[in-house]
Amino acid sequence: MPRIRCGRVANRRLGLELLSSPLSSSLCIVNYLIRYRTRRERSRAITHQFAIRLWSCSIQHIPNLLQLTPSLYHPATINTELIMTTPTNSAPIRVRIAPSPTGDPHVGTAYIGLLNFIYARQRGGQFVLRIEDTDRTRFVASSEQMIFDSLRWLGLNWDEGPDVGGAYGPYRQSERTEIYREHVEMLLASGHAYRSYETPEELDAMRKSQLAAKLPPRYNGAHRELTPAQIAAFEAEGRVSVVRLKVPVEGETSFRDELRGTVTFSHNNVDDQVLLKSDGFPTYHLANVVDDHLMRITDVIRAEEWISSTPKHVLLYNAFGWDLPRFWHMPLLRNLDKSKISKRKNPVSVIYYRESGYLPQALLNFLGLMGGGMAQPTAEEIVSKGLNVKDGDIFSLAKMIESFDFKRISLGGPVFDLTKLKWMNGEYLRALSPENFFAALRETIFSDEYLSRIAPLVQTRIETLAQFGDMTDFFFKDDVMPPPEVFLPKKHTLEETLAFAAEQLTVLEATSFTTEELEPALKKLGVEKEWSVKDNFMLLRAILTGKTASPPLLESLIVFGKARSLDRMRRFLDTQKKLANQRK
RNA sequence: GGCGUUAUGGUGUAACUGGUUAACACGCUGCCCUCUCAAGGCAGAGAGUCCGGGUUCGAGCCCCGGUAACGCUACCA
């Protein structure tokens, strides 16, 4: 991708970037994007289009071309950046999402998945699903299937992926280790990477001393230039090595973020990233770049948290001599307090939303609202097209594909606000025909599958079938909230009880929901904290069911599901905490 | 601490190339409808656009300087 910059013009900073390869034909359509670079680098862009003869358009002529539309900007006050794009004759659009199977599928993944999906569908491109399972310490076996199920539930079907195949497989990084090893060898050979032999403990100590000295914690580069003799010595010692990226000592790396413009990092602030871990698996950075290139990814649409590591990726592309993809960094979904969305403060598992009875269309619509992208209808449009005012907020996936505009995305991190999602889900529910509404109930909260798992839990406990409702109401409720007289054991204070409930939550988070694992894990906690099994289980029962009498606890927990159980506990703790604060 | 990104009501977003009184939706309050509750209809409260300067007849939008929040700062992604 040739990039040309031109210098100052008429005392203004003017940048020209030729973003795509010139066409071979002499005449072509040129889009001028005039970008007003404000202090915030938010771009207000206007596109002009006219035909020119390519050969007559040398860089030097750009200022003259600019004069063609002098009314569009005020040269005295505005820094402009001119971006010229020729129609692309380049490869078809290919995008991807690359979730990591480390737990429940995350709404953030769904969000980025939706964006990638729309982007591909809008441009007749391909949407690829790749599983980034290079961290075996956090690997959760059941996670991959849950990711597939959740994305399918949402209707974000992928064109290539581990389960559907494709021309650029395998699509699981754990099955591509040979590829990464070969590429690491290339980097080693070309001097863009080196082996380093420090132990994790040594690195840890180094970091701590740097922090203590108020220095930025960075790899000190001690092994950047090891002699063959030193290497031999380390090897003889039996030390294992990692491979690190050899970031140039001086200079800086810039890249273009499609939403923000040019972002620059000085090499002083780019660490010698580990590319190949001592277990032979690559880190995200290496695997990601290699795969994106090999899979012919043209647009990397990912969350904003990756901006800081993008220079490492750019350095890698350069080291391999590969063309850069376009980078689009999307705003991060937030909790109500504006921190990055997290399970502590929000239900974050897509499974939770499915099992709590949200419709996939509603969740998709709500995610599409995050960050803008869809133009709000103007007052005239509402009148002229007879739109409902809510049409500004309610739109289908098809509608998003039709009119979602990536350049409109607003960069402030949107708060993922359940209240509005609930309203929206209600809108979708009401819009259903009675038949479909009934069908939706039967597919989810009253599915045969769910009911048939609940039924055996109460069969021996009821005398009339009508008692089924009393006994099992908590399975069908959005939330329960036991009062202290229900959840508070005689032998413990409120404070102790809440602290213990928090411990239970931690244990449940780390345990898979089967009787074999749940029971010993909870009992172990009880022993450690000196809580009787009775009190231990009763507390959990109260939180889950809102009552002191219920079907067997562990089985209920399992049937109710991990995602919703954890959410119920978090909400309980949250509410109690608020109440405690009020009392103060 | 360092680096990066961002900044409009409580929340999500609008506001064309600077141009009246900053718009829409959610939420909130009240009223109407109604056996109740929702839904629906109507009305209302809630921001002067993070702060401070500047340019301009005029700034949410342009310029300069701050501040804050968030992200990254791992052999996690």
PDB file of C-alpha atoms in Angstrom, chain A residues 316-495:
ATOM      1  CA  LEU A 316       6.013  -7.367  12.570  1.00  0.00           C
ATOM      2  CA  TYR A 317       4.279  -6.728   9.263  1.00  0.00           C
ATOM      3  CA  ASN A 318       7.268  -4.648   8.228  1.00  0.00           C
ATOM      4  CA  ALA A 319       9.740  -7.271   9.371  1.00  0.00           C
ATOM      5  CA  PHE A 320       7.999  -9.849   7.226  1.00  0.00           C
ATOM      6  CA  GLY A 321       7.702  -7.387   4.373  1.00  0.00           C
ATOM      7  CA  TRP A 322       3.924  -7.657   4.302  1.00  0.00           C
ATOM      8  CA  ASP A 323       1.291  -5.055   3.455  1.00  0.00           C
ATOM      9  CA  LEU A 324      -0.606  -3.635   6.383  1.00  0.00           C
ATOM     10  CA  PRO A 325      -4.299  -4.237   6.756  1.00  0.00           C
ATOM     11  CA  ARG A 326      -6.527  -1.307   7.586  1.00  0.00           C
ATOM     12  CA  PHE A 327      -6.960  -0.892  11.334  1.00  0.00           C
ATOM     13  CA  TRP A 328     -10.273   0.051  12.874  1.00  0.00           C
ATOM     14  CA  HIS A 329     -10.267   0.307  16.630  1.00  0.00           C
ATOM     15  CA  MET A 330     -13.734   0.286  18.072  1.00  0.00           C
ATOM     16  CA  PRO A 331     -14.693   1.906  21.353  1.00  0.00           C
ATOM     17  CA  LEU A 332     -14.740  -0.310  24.391  1.00  0.00           C
ATOM     18  CA  LEU A 333     -18.058  -1.242  25.958  1.00  0.00           C
ATOM     19  CA  ARG A 334     -18.241   0.148  29.495  1.00  0.00           C
ATOM     20  CA  ASN A 335     -19.837  -0.468  32.850  1.00  0.00           C
ATOM     21  CA  LEU A 336     -22.045   2.221  34.302  1.00  0.00           C
ATOM     22  CA  ASP A 337     -18.972   3.647  36.047  1.00  0.00           C
ATOM     23  CA  LYS A 338     -17.197   3.923  32.672  1.00  0.00           C
ATOM     24  CA  SER A 339     -14.646   1.205  33.341  1.00  0.00           C
ATOM     25  CA  LYS A 340     -14.154  -1.485  30.721  1.00  0.00           C
ATOM     26  CA  ILE A 341     -17.157  -3.805  30.802  1.00  0.00           C
ATOM     27  CA  SER A 342     -16.629  -6.593  33.314  1.00  0.00           C
ATOM     28  CA  LYS A 343     -18.529  -9.457  34.831  1.00  0.00           C
ATOM     29  CA  ARG A 344     -18.325  -7.929  38.282  1.00  0.00           C
ATOM     30  CA  LYS A 345     -20.539  -5.077  37.229  1.00  0.00           C
ATOM     31  CA  ASN A 346     -22.568  -6.390  34.314  1.00  0.00           C
ATOM     32  CA  PRO A 347     -23.799  -9.676  32.983  1.00  0.00           C
ATOM     33  CA  VAL A 348     -21.216 -10.185  30.319  1.00  0.00           C
ATOM     34  CA  SER A 349     -21.874 -13.663  29.033  1.00  0.00           C
ATOM     35  CA  VAL A 350     -23.926 -13.993  25.871  1.00  0.00           C
ATOM     36  CA  ILE A 351     -25.262 -17.217  27.388  1.00  0.00           C
ATOM     37  CA  TYR A 352     -26.763 -15.169  30.187  1.00  0.00           C
ATOM     38  CA  TYR A 353     -28.752 -13.084  27.745  1.00  0.00           C
ATOM     39  CA  ARG A 354     -29.965 -16.085  25.852  1.00  0.00           C
ATOM     40  CA  GLU A 355     -31.021 -17.942  28.981  1.00  0.00           C
ATOM     41  CA  SER A 356     -32.623 -14.881  30.532  1.00  0.00           C
ATOM     42  CA  GLY A 357     -34.947 -14.572  27.602  1.00  0.00           C
ATOM     43  CA  TYR A 358     -33.509 -11.824  25.496  1.00  0.00           C
ATOM     44  CA  LEU A 359     -34.195 -12.124  21.806  1.00  0.00           C
ATOM     45  CA  PRO A 360     -31.130 -12.237  19.600  1.00  0.00           C
ATOM     46  CA  GLN A 361     -32.524  -9.475  17.378  1.00  0.00           C
ATOM     47  CA  ALA A 362     -32.861  -7.225  20.412  1.00  0.00           C
ATOM     48  CA  LEU A 363     -29.336  -7.847  21.633  1.00  0.00           C
ATOM     49  CA  LEU A 364     -27.958  -7.300  18.163  1.00  0.00           C
ATOM     50  CA  ASN A 365     -29.950  -4.114  17.752  1.00  0.00           C
ATOM     51  CA  PHE A 366     -28.749  -2.862  21.101  1.00  0.00           C
ATOM     52  CA  LEU A 367     -25.134  -3.617  20.290  1.00  0.00           C
ATOM     53  CA  GLY A 368     -25.587  -1.820  16.988  1.00  0.00           C
ATOM     54  CA  LEU A 369     -26.572   1.232  18.961  1.00  0.00           C
ATOM     55  CA  MET A 370     -23.289   1.243  20.845  1.00  0.00           C
ATOM     56  CA  GLY A 371     -20.971   3.748  19.269  1.00  0.00           C
ATOM     57  CA  GLY A 372     -23.498   5.109  16.829  1.00  0.00           C
ATOM     58  CA  GLY A 373     -22.962   4.009  13.278  1.00  0.00           C
ATOM     59  CA  MET A 374     -26.586   4.215  12.359  1.00  0.00           C
ATOM     60  CA  ALA A 375     -27.721   7.687  11.358  1.00  0.00           C
ATOM     61  CA  GLN A 376     -30.560   9.095  13.362  1.00  0.00           C
ATOM     62  CA  PRO A 377     -33.425  10.004  11.047  1.00  0.00           C
ATOM     63  CA  THR A 378     -33.843  13.744  10.642  1.00  0.00           C
ATOM     64  CA  ALA A 379     -37.108  15.482  11.436  1.00  0.00           C
ATOM     65  CA  GLU A 380     -37.841  15.787   7.722  1.00  0.00           C
ATOM     66  CA  GLU A 381     -37.254  12.107   7.135  1.00  0.00           C
ATOM     67  CA  ILE A 382     -39.599  11.185   9.928  1.00  0.00           C
ATOM     68  CA  VAL A 383     -42.295  13.278   8.291  1.00  0.00           C
ATOM     69  CA  SER A 384     -41.598  12.491   4.658  1.00  0.00           C
ATOM     70  CA  LYS A 385     -41.066   8.764   5.092  1.00  0.00           C
ATOM     71  CA  GLY A 386     -43.711   8.431   7.783  1.00  0.00           C
ATOM     72  CA  LEU A 387     -41.220   6.882  10.176  1.00  0.00           C
ATOM     73  CA  ASN A 388     -41.930   6.073  13.756  1.00  0.00           C
ATOM     74  CA  VAL A 389     -39.718   8.221  15.969  1.00  0.00           C
ATOM     75  CA  LYS A 390     -38.331   5.098  17.569  1.00  0.00           C
ATOM     76  CA  ASP A 391     -37.048   3.957  14.208  1.00  0.00           C
ATOM     77  CA  GLY A 392     -33.952   5.879  15.079  1.00  0.00           C
ATOM     78  CA  ASP A 393     -33.209   3.242  17.694  1.00  0.00           C
ATOM     79  CA  ILE A 394     -34.920   0.129  16.445  1.00  0.00           C
ATOM     80  CA  PHE A 395     -33.351  -1.533  13.456  1.00  0.00           C
ATOM     81  CA  SER A 396     -32.752  -5.040  12.211  1.00  0.00           C
ATOM     82  CA  LEU A 397     -29.515  -6.678  11.226  1.00  0.00           C
ATOM     83  CA  ALA A 398     -30.554  -6.327   7.581  1.00  0.00           C
ATOM     84  CA  LYS A 399     -31.104  -2.625   8.112  1.00  0.00           C
ATOM     85  CA  MET A 400     -27.687  -2.312   9.715  1.00  0.00           C
ATOM     86  CA  ILE A 401     -26.090  -3.978   6.735  1.00  0.00           C
ATOM     87  CA  GLU A 402     -27.934  -1.522   4.545  1.00  0.00           C
ATOM     88  CA  SER A 403     -27.072   1.692   6.319  1.00  0.00           C
ATOM     89  CA  PHE A 404     -24.514   1.231   9.069  1.00  0.00           C
ATOM     90  CA  ASP A 405     -21.728   3.711   8.454  1.00  0.00           C
ATOM     91  CA  PHE A 406     -18.386   2.935  10.060  1.00  0.00           C
ATOM     92  CA  LYS A 407     -17.147   6.464   9.634  1.00  0.00           C
ATOM     93  CA  ARG A 408     -19.961   7.659  11.865  1.00  0.00           C
ATOM     94  CA  ILE A 409     -18.829   5.680  14.851  1.00  0.00           C
ATOM     95  CA  SER A 410     -18.358   7.863  17.859  1.00  0.00           C
ATOM     96  CA  LEU A 411     -15.297   7.125  19.876  1.00  0.00           C
ATOM     97  CA  GLY A 412     -16.367   7.683  23.456  1.00  0.00           C
ATOM     98  CA  GLY A 413     -16.760   4.328  25.209  1.00  0.00           C
ATOM     99  CA  PRO A 414     -20.483   3.594  25.346  1.00  0.00           C
ATOM    100  CA  VAL A 415     -22.006   2.381  28.588  1.00  0.00           C
ATOM    101  CA  PHE A 416     -23.717  -0.962  28.164  1.00  0.00           C
ATOM    102  CA  ASP A 417     -26.958   0.009  29.856  1.00  0.00           C
ATOM    103  CA  LEU A 418     -29.241  -2.928  30.654  1.00  0.00           C
ATOM    104  CA  THR A 419     -32.198  -0.626  31.164  1.00  0.00           C
ATOM    105  CA  LYS A 420     -32.370   0.342  27.561  1.00  0.00           C
ATOM    106  CA  LEU A 421     -31.664  -3.186  26.403  1.00  0.00           C
ATOM    107  CA  LYS A 422     -34.638  -4.374  28.439  1.00  0.00           C
ATOM    108  CA  TRP A 423     -36.907  -1.750  26.929  1.00  0.00           C
ATOM    109  CA  MET A 424     -35.697  -2.741  23.511  1.00  0.00           C
ATOM    110  CA  ASN A 425     -36.265  -6.416  24.151  1.00  0.00           C
ATOM    111  CA  GLY A 426     -39.801  -5.510  25.219  1.00  0.00           C
ATOM    112  CA  GLU A 427     -40.320  -3.701  21.938  1.00  0.00           C
ATOM    113  CA  TYR A 428     -39.259  -6.803  20.038  1.00  0.00           C
ATOM    114  CA  LEU A 429     -41.413  -9.052  22.180  1.00  0.00           C
ATOM    115  CA  ARG A 430     -44.478  -6.878  21.598  1.00  0.00           C
ATOM    116  CA  ALA A 431     -43.839  -6.826  17.879  1.00  0.00           C
ATOM    117  CA  LEU A 432     -44.038 -10.620  17.724  1.00  0.00           C
ATOM    118  CA  SER A 433     -47.241 -12.242  16.506  1.00  0.00           C
ATOM    119  CA  PRO A 434     -49.041 -14.167  19.285  1.00  0.00           C
ATOM    120  CA  GLU A 435     -47.943 -17.401  17.638  1.00  0.00           C
ATOM    121  CA  ASN A 436     -44.342 -16.350  17.499  1.00  0.00           C
ATOM    122  CA  PHE A 437     -44.430 -15.017  21.008  1.00  0.00           C
ATOM    123  CA  PHE A 438     -45.702 -18.354  22.232  1.00  0.00           C
ATOM    124  CA  ALA A 439     -43.097 -20.107  20.145  1.00  0.00           C
ATOM    125  CA  ALA A 440     -40.400 -17.929  21.692  1.00  0.00           C
ATOM    126  CA  LEU A 441     -41.536 -18.958  25.169  1.00  0.00           C
ATOM    127  CA  ARG A 442     -41.491 -22.598  24.202  1.00  0.00           C
ATOM    128  CA  GLU A 443     -38.045 -22.325  22.752  1.00  0.00           C
ATOM    129  CA  THR A 444     -36.469 -20.666  25.740  1.00  0.00           C
ATOM    130  CA  ILE A 445     -37.785 -20.331  29.246  1.00  0.00           C
ATOM    131  CA  PHE A 446     -40.479 -23.018  28.785  1.00  0.00           C
ATOM    132  CA  SER A 447     -38.609 -25.323  26.496  1.00  0.00           C
ATOM    133  CA  ASP A 448     -39.185 -29.045  26.892  1.00  0.00           C
ATOM    134  CA  GLU A 449     -35.502 -29.364  27.532  1.00  0.00           C
ATOM    135  CA  TYR A 450     -35.547 -26.951  30.470  1.00  0.00           C
ATOM    136  CA  LEU A 451     -38.811 -28.250  31.925  1.00  0.00           C
ATOM    137  CA  SER A 452     -37.741 -31.859  31.650  1.00  0.00           C
ATOM    138  CA  ARG A 453     -34.646 -31.089  33.669  1.00  0.00           C
ATOM    139  CA  ILE A 454     -36.627 -29.262  36.336  1.00  0.00           C
ATOM    140  CA  ALA A 455     -39.428 -31.817  36.655  1.00  0.00           C
ATOM    141  CA  PRO A 456     -37.419 -34.616  38.302  1.00  0.00           C
ATOM    142  CA  LEU A 457     -36.209 -32.200  40.951  1.00  0.00           C
ATOM    143  CA  VAL A 458     -39.722 -31.673  42.296  1.00  0.00           C
ATOM    144  CA  GLN A 459     -41.533 -34.920  41.536  1.00  0.00           C
ATOM    145  CA  THR A 460     -41.035 -36.338  45.008  1.00  0.00           C
ATOM    146  CA  ARG A 461     -41.704 -33.034  46.711  1.00  0.00           C
ATOM    147  CA  ILE A 462     -45.165 -32.072  45.526  1.00  0.00           C
ATOM    148  CA  GLU A 463     -48.648 -33.408  46.067  1.00  0.00           C
ATOM    149  CA  THR A 464     -50.542 -31.703  43.320  1.00  0.00           C
ATOM    150  CA  LEU A 465     -49.208 -30.623  39.972  1.00  0.00           C
ATOM    151  CA  ALA A 466     -50.256 -27.071  40.740  1.00  0.00           C
ATOM    152  CA  GLN A 467     -47.578 -26.971  43.422  1.00  0.00           C
ATOM    153  CA  PHE A 468     -45.026 -27.151  40.659  1.00  0.00           C
ATOM    154  CA  GLY A 469     -45.295 -23.397  40.283  1.00  0.00           C
ATOM    155  CA  ASP A 470     -44.622 -22.613  43.946  1.00  0.00           C
ATOM    156  CA  MET A 471     -41.723 -24.974  44.086  1.00  0.00           C
ATOM    157  CA  THR A 472     -39.957 -23.851  40.951  1.00  0.00           C
ATOM    158  CA  ASP A 473     -40.823 -20.183  40.497  1.00  0.00           C
ATOM    159  CA  PHE A 474     -37.208 -19.085  40.864  1.00  0.00           C
ATOM    160  CA  PHE A 475     -36.299 -20.939  37.674  1.00  0.00           C
ATOM    161  CA  PHE A 476     -38.544 -18.627  35.715  1.00  0.00           C
ATOM    162  CA  LYS A 477     -37.916 -15.342  37.419  1.00  0.00           C
ATOM    163  CA  ASP A 478     -35.747 -12.540  36.216  1.00  0.00           C
ATOM    164  CA  ASP A 479     -34.513 -11.961  39.733  1.00  0.00           C
ATOM    165  CA  VAL A 480     -35.158 -12.916  43.333  1.00  0.00           C
ATOM    166  CA  MET A 481     -34.057 -10.976  46.376  1.00  0.00           C
ATOM    167  CA  PRO A 482     -34.306 -12.705  49.749  1.00  0.00           C
ATOM    168  CA  PRO A 483     -34.729 -10.542  52.850  1.00  0.00           C
ATOM    169  CA  PRO A 484     -32.216 -10.969  55.718  1.00  0.00           C
ATOM    170  CA  GLU A 485     -34.606 -13.179  57.699  1.00  0.00           C
ATOM    171  CA  VAL A 486     -34.376 -15.678  54.861  1.00  0.00           C
ATOM    172  CA  PHE A 487     -30.681 -15.641  54.057  1.00  0.00           C
ATOM    173  CA  LEU A 488     -29.107 -14.760  57.417  1.00  0.00           C
ATOM    174  CA  PRO A 489     -28.016 -17.810  59.476  1.00  0.00           C
ATOM    175  CA  LYS A 490     -28.356 -17.633  63.246  1.00  0.00           C
ATOM    176  CA  LYS A 491     -24.705 -18.281  63.908  1.00  0.00           C
ATOM    177  CA  HIS A 492     -23.327 -15.522  61.691  1.00  0.00           C
ATOM    178  CA  THR A 493     -23.508 -11.793  61.453  1.00  0.00           C
ATOM    179  CA  LEU A 494     -24.651  -9.975  58.360  1.00  0.00           C
ATOM    180  CA  GLU A 495     -21.128  -8.901  57.631  1.00  0.00           C
TER     181      GLU A 495
END
